[in-house]
Coordinates of C-alpha atoms (C1' of nucleotides) in Angstrom, one line a residue:
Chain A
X298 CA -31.0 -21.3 -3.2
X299 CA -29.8 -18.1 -4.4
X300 CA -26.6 -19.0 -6.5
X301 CA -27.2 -20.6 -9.6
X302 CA -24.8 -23.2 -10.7
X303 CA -25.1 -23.9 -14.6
X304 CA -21.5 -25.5 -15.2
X305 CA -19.2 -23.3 -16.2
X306 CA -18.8 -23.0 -19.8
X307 CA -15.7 -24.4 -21.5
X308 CA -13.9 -21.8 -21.9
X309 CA -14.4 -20.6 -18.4
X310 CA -12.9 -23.5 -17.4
X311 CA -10.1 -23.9 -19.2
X312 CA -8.8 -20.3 -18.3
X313 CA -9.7 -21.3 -14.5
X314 CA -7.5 -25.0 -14.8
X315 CA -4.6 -22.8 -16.9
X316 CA -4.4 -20.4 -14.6
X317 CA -4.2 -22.6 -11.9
X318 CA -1.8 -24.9 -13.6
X319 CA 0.3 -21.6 -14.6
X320 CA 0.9 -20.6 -11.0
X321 CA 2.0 -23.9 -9.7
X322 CA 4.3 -24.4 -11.7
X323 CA 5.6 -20.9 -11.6
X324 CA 5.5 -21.4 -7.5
X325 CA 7.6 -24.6 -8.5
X326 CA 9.8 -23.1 -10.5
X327 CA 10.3 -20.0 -8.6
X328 CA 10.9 -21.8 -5.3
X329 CA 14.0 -24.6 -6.5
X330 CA 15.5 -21.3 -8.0
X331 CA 15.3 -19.6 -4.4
X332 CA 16.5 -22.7 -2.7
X333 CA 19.1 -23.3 -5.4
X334 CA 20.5 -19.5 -5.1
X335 CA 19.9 -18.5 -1.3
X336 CA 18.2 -21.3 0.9
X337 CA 15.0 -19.7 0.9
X338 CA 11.6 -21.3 0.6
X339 CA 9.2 -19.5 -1.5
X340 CA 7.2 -18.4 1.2
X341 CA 10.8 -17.2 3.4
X342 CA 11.6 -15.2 0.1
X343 CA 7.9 -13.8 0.1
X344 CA 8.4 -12.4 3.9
X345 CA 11.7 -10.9 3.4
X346 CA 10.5 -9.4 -0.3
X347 CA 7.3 -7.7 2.0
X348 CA 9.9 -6.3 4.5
X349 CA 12.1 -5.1 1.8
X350 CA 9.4 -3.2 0.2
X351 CA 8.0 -1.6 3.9
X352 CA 8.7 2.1 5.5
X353 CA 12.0 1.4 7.6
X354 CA 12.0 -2.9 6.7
X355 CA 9.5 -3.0 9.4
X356 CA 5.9 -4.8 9.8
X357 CA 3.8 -6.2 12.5
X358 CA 3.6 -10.2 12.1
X359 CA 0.0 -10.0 11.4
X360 CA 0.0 -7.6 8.9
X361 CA 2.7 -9.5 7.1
X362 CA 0.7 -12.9 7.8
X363 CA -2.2 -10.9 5.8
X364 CA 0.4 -9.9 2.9
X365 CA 1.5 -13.3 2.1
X366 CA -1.9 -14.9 2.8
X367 CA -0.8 -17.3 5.5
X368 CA -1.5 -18.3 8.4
X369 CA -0.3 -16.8 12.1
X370 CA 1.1 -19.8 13.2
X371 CA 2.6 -20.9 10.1
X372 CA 4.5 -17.4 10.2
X373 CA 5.5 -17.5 13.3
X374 CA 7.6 -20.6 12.5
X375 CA 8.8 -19.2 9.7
X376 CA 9.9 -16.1 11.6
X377 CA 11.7 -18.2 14.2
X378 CA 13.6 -20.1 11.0
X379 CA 14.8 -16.6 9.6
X380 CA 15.2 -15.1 13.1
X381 CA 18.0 -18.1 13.3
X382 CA 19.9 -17.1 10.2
X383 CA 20.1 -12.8 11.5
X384 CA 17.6 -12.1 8.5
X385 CA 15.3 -10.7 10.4
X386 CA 14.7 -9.2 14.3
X387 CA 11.5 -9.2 16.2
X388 CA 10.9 -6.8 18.7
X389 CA 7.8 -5.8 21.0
X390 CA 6.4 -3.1 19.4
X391 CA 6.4 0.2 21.7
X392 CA 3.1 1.5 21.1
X393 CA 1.2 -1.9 21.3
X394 CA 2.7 -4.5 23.9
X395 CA 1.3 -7.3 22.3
X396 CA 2.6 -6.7 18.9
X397 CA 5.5 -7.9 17.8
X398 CA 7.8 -5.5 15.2
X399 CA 9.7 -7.7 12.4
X400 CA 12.7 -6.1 10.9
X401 CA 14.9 -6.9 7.9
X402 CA 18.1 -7.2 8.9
X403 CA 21.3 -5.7 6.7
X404 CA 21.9 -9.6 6.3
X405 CA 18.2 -10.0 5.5
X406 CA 18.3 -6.7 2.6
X407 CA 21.4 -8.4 1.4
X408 CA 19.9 -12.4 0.7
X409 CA 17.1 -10.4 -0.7
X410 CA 19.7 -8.2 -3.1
X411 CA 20.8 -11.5 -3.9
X412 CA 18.3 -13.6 -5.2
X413 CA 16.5 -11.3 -6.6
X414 CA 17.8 -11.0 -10.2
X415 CA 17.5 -14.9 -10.5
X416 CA 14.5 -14.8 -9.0
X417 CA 12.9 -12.4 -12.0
X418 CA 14.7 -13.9 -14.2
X419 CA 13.0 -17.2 -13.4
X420 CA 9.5 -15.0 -13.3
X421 CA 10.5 -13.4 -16.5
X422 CA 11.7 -16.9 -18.5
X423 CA 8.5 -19.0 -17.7
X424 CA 5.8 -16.0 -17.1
X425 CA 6.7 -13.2 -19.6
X426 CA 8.8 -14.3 -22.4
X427 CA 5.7 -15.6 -24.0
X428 CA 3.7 -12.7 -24.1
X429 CA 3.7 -9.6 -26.3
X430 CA 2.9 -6.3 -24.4
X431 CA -0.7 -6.3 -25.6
X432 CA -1.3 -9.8 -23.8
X433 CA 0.5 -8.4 -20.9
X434 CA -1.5 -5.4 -20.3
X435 CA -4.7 -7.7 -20.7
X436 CA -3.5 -10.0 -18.2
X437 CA -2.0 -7.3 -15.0
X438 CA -5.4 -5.3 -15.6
X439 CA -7.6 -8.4 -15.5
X440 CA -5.9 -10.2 -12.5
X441 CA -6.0 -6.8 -10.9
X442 CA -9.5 -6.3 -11.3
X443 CA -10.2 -9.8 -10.3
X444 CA -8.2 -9.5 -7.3
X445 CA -9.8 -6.5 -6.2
X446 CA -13.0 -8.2 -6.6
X447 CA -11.9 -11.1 -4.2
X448 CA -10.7 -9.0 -1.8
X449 CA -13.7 -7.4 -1.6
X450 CA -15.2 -10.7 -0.8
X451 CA -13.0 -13.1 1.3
X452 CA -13.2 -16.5 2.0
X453 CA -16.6 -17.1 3.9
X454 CA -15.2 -17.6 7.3
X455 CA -13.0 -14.8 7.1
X456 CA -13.7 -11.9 9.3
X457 CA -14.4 -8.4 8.4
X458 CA -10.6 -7.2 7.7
X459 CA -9.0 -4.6 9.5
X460 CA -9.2 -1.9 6.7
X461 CA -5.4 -0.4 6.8
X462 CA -4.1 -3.0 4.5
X463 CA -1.2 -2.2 2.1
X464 CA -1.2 -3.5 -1.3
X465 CA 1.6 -5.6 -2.1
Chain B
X145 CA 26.1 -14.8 -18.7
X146 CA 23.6 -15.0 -21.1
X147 CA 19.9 -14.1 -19.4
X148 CA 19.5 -10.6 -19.2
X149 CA 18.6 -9.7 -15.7
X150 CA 17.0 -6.2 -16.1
X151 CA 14.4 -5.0 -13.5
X152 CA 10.5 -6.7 -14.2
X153 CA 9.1 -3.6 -15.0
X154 CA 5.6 -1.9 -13.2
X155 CA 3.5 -4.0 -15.2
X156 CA 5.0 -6.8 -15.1
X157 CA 5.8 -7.2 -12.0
X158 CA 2.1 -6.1 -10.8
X159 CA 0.6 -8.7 -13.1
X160 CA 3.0 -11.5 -11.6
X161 CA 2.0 -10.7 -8.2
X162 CA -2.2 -10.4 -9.2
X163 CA -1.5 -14.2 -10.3
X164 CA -0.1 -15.0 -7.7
X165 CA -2.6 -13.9 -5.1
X166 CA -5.6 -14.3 -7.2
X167 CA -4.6 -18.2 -6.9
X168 CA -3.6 -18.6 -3.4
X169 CA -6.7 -16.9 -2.9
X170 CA -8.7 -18.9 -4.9
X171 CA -7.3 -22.2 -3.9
X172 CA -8.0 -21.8 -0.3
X173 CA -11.6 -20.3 -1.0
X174 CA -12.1 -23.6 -2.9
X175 CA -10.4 -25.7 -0.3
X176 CA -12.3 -24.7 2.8
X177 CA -15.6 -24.9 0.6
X178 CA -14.6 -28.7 -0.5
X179 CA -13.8 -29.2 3.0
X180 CA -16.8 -28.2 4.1
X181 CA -19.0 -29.9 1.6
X182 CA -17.1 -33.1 1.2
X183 CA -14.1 -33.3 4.0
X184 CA -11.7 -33.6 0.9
X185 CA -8.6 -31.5 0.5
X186 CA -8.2 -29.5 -2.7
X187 CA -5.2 -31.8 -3.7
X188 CA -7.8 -35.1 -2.8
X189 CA -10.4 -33.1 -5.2
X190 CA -8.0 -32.6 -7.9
X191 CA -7.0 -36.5 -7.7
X192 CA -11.1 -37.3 -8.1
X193 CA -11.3 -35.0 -10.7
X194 CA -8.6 -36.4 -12.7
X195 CA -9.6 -39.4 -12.6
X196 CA -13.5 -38.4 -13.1
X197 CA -11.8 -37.4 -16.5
X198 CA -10.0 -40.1 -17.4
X199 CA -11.4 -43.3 -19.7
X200 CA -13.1 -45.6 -17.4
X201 CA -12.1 -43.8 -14.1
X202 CA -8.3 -45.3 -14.5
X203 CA -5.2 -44.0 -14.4
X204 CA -1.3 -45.2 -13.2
X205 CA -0.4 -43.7 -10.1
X206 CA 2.6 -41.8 -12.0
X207 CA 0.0 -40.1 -14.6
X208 CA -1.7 -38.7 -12.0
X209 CA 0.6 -37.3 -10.1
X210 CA 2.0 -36.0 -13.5
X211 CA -1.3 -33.9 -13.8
X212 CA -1.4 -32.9 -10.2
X213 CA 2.1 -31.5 -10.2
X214 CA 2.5 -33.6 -7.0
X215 CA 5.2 -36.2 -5.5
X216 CA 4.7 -39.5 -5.9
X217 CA 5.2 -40.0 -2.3
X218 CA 2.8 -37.6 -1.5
X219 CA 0.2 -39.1 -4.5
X220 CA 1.0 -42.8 -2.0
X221 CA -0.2 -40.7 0.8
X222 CA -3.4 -39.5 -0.3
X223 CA -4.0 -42.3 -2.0
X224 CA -4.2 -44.5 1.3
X225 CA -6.9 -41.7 3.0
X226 CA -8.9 -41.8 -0.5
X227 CA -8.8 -45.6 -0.5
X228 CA -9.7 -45.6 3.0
X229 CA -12.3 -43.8 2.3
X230 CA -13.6 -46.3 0.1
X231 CA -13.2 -43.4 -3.1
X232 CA -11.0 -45.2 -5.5
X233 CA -9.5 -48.3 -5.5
X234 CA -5.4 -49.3 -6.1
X235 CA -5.1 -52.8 -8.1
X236 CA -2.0 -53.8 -9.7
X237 CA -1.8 -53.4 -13.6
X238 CA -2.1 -56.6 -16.0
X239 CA 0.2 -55.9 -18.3
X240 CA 3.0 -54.3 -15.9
X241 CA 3.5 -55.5 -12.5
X242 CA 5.2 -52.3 -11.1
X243 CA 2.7 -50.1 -11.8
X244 CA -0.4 -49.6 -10.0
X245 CA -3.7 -48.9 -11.5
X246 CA -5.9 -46.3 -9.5
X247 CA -9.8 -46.6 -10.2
X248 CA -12.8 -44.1 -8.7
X249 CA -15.6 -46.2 -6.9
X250 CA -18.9 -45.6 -7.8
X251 CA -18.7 -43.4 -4.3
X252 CA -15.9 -41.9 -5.5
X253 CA -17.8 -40.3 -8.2
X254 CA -20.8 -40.1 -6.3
X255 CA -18.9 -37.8 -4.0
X256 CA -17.8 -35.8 -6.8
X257 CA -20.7 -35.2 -8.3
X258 CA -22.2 -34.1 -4.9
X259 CA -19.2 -31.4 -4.0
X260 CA -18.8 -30.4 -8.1
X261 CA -21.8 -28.1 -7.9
X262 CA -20.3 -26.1 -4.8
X263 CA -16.8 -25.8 -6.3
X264 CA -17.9 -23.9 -9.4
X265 CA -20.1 -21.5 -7.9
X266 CA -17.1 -20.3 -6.0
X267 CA -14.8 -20.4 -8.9
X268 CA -17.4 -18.4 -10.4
X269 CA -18.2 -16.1 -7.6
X270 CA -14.9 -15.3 -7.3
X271 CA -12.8 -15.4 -10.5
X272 CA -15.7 -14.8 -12.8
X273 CA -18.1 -12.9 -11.6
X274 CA -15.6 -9.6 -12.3
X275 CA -15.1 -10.5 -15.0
X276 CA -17.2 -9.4 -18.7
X277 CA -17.0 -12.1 -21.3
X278 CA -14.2 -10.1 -23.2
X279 CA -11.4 -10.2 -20.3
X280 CA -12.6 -13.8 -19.8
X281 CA -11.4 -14.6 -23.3
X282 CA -8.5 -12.7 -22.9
X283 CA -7.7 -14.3 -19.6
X284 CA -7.8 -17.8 -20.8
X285 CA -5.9 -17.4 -24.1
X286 CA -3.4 -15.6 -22.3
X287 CA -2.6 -18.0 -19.6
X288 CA -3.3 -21.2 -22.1
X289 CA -0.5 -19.7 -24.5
X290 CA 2.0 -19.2 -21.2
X291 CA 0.8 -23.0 -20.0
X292 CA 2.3 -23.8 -23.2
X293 CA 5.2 -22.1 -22.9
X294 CA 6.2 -23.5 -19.1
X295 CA 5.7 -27.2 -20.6
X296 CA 7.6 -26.9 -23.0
X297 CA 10.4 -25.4 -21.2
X298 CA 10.3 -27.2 -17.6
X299 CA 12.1 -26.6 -13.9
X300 CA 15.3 -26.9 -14.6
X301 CA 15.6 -30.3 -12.9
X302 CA 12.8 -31.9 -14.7
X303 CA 13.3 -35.1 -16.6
X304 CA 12.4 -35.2 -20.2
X305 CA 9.0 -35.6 -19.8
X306 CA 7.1 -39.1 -21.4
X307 CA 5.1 -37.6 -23.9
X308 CA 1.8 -39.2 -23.5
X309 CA 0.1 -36.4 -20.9
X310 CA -3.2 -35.6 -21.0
X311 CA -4.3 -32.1 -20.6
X312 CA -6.2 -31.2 -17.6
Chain C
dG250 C1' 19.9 -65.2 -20.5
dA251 C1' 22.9 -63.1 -16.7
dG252 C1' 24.1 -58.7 -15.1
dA253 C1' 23.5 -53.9 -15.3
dT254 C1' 20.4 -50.2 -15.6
dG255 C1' 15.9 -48.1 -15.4
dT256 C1' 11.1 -47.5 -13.8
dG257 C1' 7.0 -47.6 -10.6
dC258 C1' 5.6 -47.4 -6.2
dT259 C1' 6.1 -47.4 -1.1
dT260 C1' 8.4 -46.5 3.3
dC261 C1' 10.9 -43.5 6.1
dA262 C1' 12.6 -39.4 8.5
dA263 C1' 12.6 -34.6 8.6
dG264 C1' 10.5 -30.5 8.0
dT265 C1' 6.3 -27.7 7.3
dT266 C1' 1.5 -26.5 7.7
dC267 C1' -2.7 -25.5 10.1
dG268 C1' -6.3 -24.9 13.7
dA269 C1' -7.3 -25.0 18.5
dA270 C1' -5.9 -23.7 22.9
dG271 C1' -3.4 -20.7 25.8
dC272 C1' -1.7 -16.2 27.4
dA273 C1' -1.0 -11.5 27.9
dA274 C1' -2.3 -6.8 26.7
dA275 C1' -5.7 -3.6 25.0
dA276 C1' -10.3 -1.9 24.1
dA277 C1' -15.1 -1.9 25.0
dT278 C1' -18.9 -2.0 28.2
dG279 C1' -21.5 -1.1 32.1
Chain D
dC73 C1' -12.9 1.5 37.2
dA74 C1' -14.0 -3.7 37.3
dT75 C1' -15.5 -6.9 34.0
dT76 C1' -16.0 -8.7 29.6
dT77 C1' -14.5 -9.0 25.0
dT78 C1' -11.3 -8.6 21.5
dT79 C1' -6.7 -8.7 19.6
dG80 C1' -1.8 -10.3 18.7
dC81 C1' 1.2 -13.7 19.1
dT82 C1' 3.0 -18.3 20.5
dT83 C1' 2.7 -23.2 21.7
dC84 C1' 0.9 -27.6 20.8
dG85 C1' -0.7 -31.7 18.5
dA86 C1' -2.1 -33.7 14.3
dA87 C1' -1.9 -33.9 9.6
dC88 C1' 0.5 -33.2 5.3
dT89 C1' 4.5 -32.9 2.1
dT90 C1' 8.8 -34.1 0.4
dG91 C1' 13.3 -36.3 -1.2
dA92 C1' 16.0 -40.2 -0.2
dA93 C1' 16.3 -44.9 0.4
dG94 C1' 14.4 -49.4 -0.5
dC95 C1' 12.1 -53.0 -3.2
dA96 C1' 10.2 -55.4 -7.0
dC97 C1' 9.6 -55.7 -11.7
dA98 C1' 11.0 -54.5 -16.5
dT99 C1' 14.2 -53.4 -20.0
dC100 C1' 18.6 -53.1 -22.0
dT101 C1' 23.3 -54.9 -23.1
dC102 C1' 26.6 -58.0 -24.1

DNA sequence: GAGATGTGCTTCAAGTTCGAAGCAAAAATG
DNA sequence: CATTTTTGCTTCGAACTTGAAGCACATCTC
């Protein structure tokens, strides 16, 4: 057996339970605000933020699967729901016939314009207002790094990724 | 109106999304590993856990879906696979008819025990193995002071809480 | 201490999630 | 090129989640 597995040390695992205490509840939070403010699930308001933020308001479903960490079929219900509502459009894509092109609608920019400042607010209330710039710096460069590190190495089953892979 | 509602700025918004990721991430890495090593879910893991914790193996049903963050319809749910399963055991409490007692078997903990071992080496491969000893104790103070912070000021539609609540 | 209110849990219906299977188009292989 | 393999998406079935409604016990109020 190569790995060893000591326990983790205390404080190891208190930072592991806080943080993943911290995010639930910020998902919580975050999610009856969206709901409250534009009918959007947390995962809905994650698509349409992705879209907002692409060239154009356009992606291909499976590189917006990969951006919210999510699975295909799971997004393609999703993308029926918002389809339904004129939020967003899916078109074959030209090059590619298989593809399938996901664009924002105006409608879809708008919602997204809307919810947005209660959205960060929310973020800002529960996640920021606590911390002083120092403990902010520490914590965006930390997560970053440890992001990058699990990125580098995904999930066991998970295939050897695509490369062209846009940070969010 | 009375929140300011100012742009998160770069860093702020960069380390919001790094937590956010870095524990989606992590919780399916941990999932599919417990699934594979135990067939439990990450929320059934968390339930064993809990109780693993708690004096004698016993808690109320309402505690622990306190410290899962979970429904208590959902908490019913799992309960029923768990007891199924011959993992912990549901026995109305002495002293207060309504509630219901929820006890890990000696399986239960058995089953723990065996999958424990697994779950921290990937909690370790992938949250702490980028990370030196100095960001770790940044990390956890960090998030521990903003844990504190998001009890203290709840969802919005949160009841005043009971006041006896363990920390994980 | 009877009636109103609150609490703890379960049941129920509706919606969401996922993986496996299916299907069509593209790329790789010979 | 014909054949195989891979890729991108959708459909399908089964499992999970949730809030609301329901039920039983406890607590409060007069």
């Amino acid at each position: 057996m190569s790995h060893e597995t000591a326990p983790l040390d205390a404080e190891q695992l208190g930072a592991y339970f806080a943080l993943m205490e911290v995010s639930t509840l910020l998902q919580h939070a975050v999610d009856e605000h969206l709901r409250a403010d534009g009918d959007l699930s947390y995962v809905q308001f994650q698509i349409l933020a992705r879209l907002t933020d692409a060239p154009d308001g356009k992606l291909r479903m499976t590189d917006l699967a990969d951006g919210v960490v999510y699975s295909r079929s799971g997004l393609t219900y999703q993308a029926g729901l918002l389809e339904k509502r004129d939020l967003i459009t899916r078109t074959p894509a030209p090059d590619d016939e298989r593809s399938v092109i996901v664009s924002l609608t105006d409608t879809g920019r708008g919602l997204v314009a809307q919810v947005l400042p209660g959205h960060i607010d929310v973020v800002r209330r529960l996640l920021f207002d606590s911390l002083h710039q120092r403990d902010l710096a520490a914590l965006g460069s930390v997560l970053g790094r440890v992001r990058e590190h699990m990125r580098a190495a995904p999930p066991r089953s998970a295939k050897p990724r695509t490369g062209r892979h846009r940070t969010i």
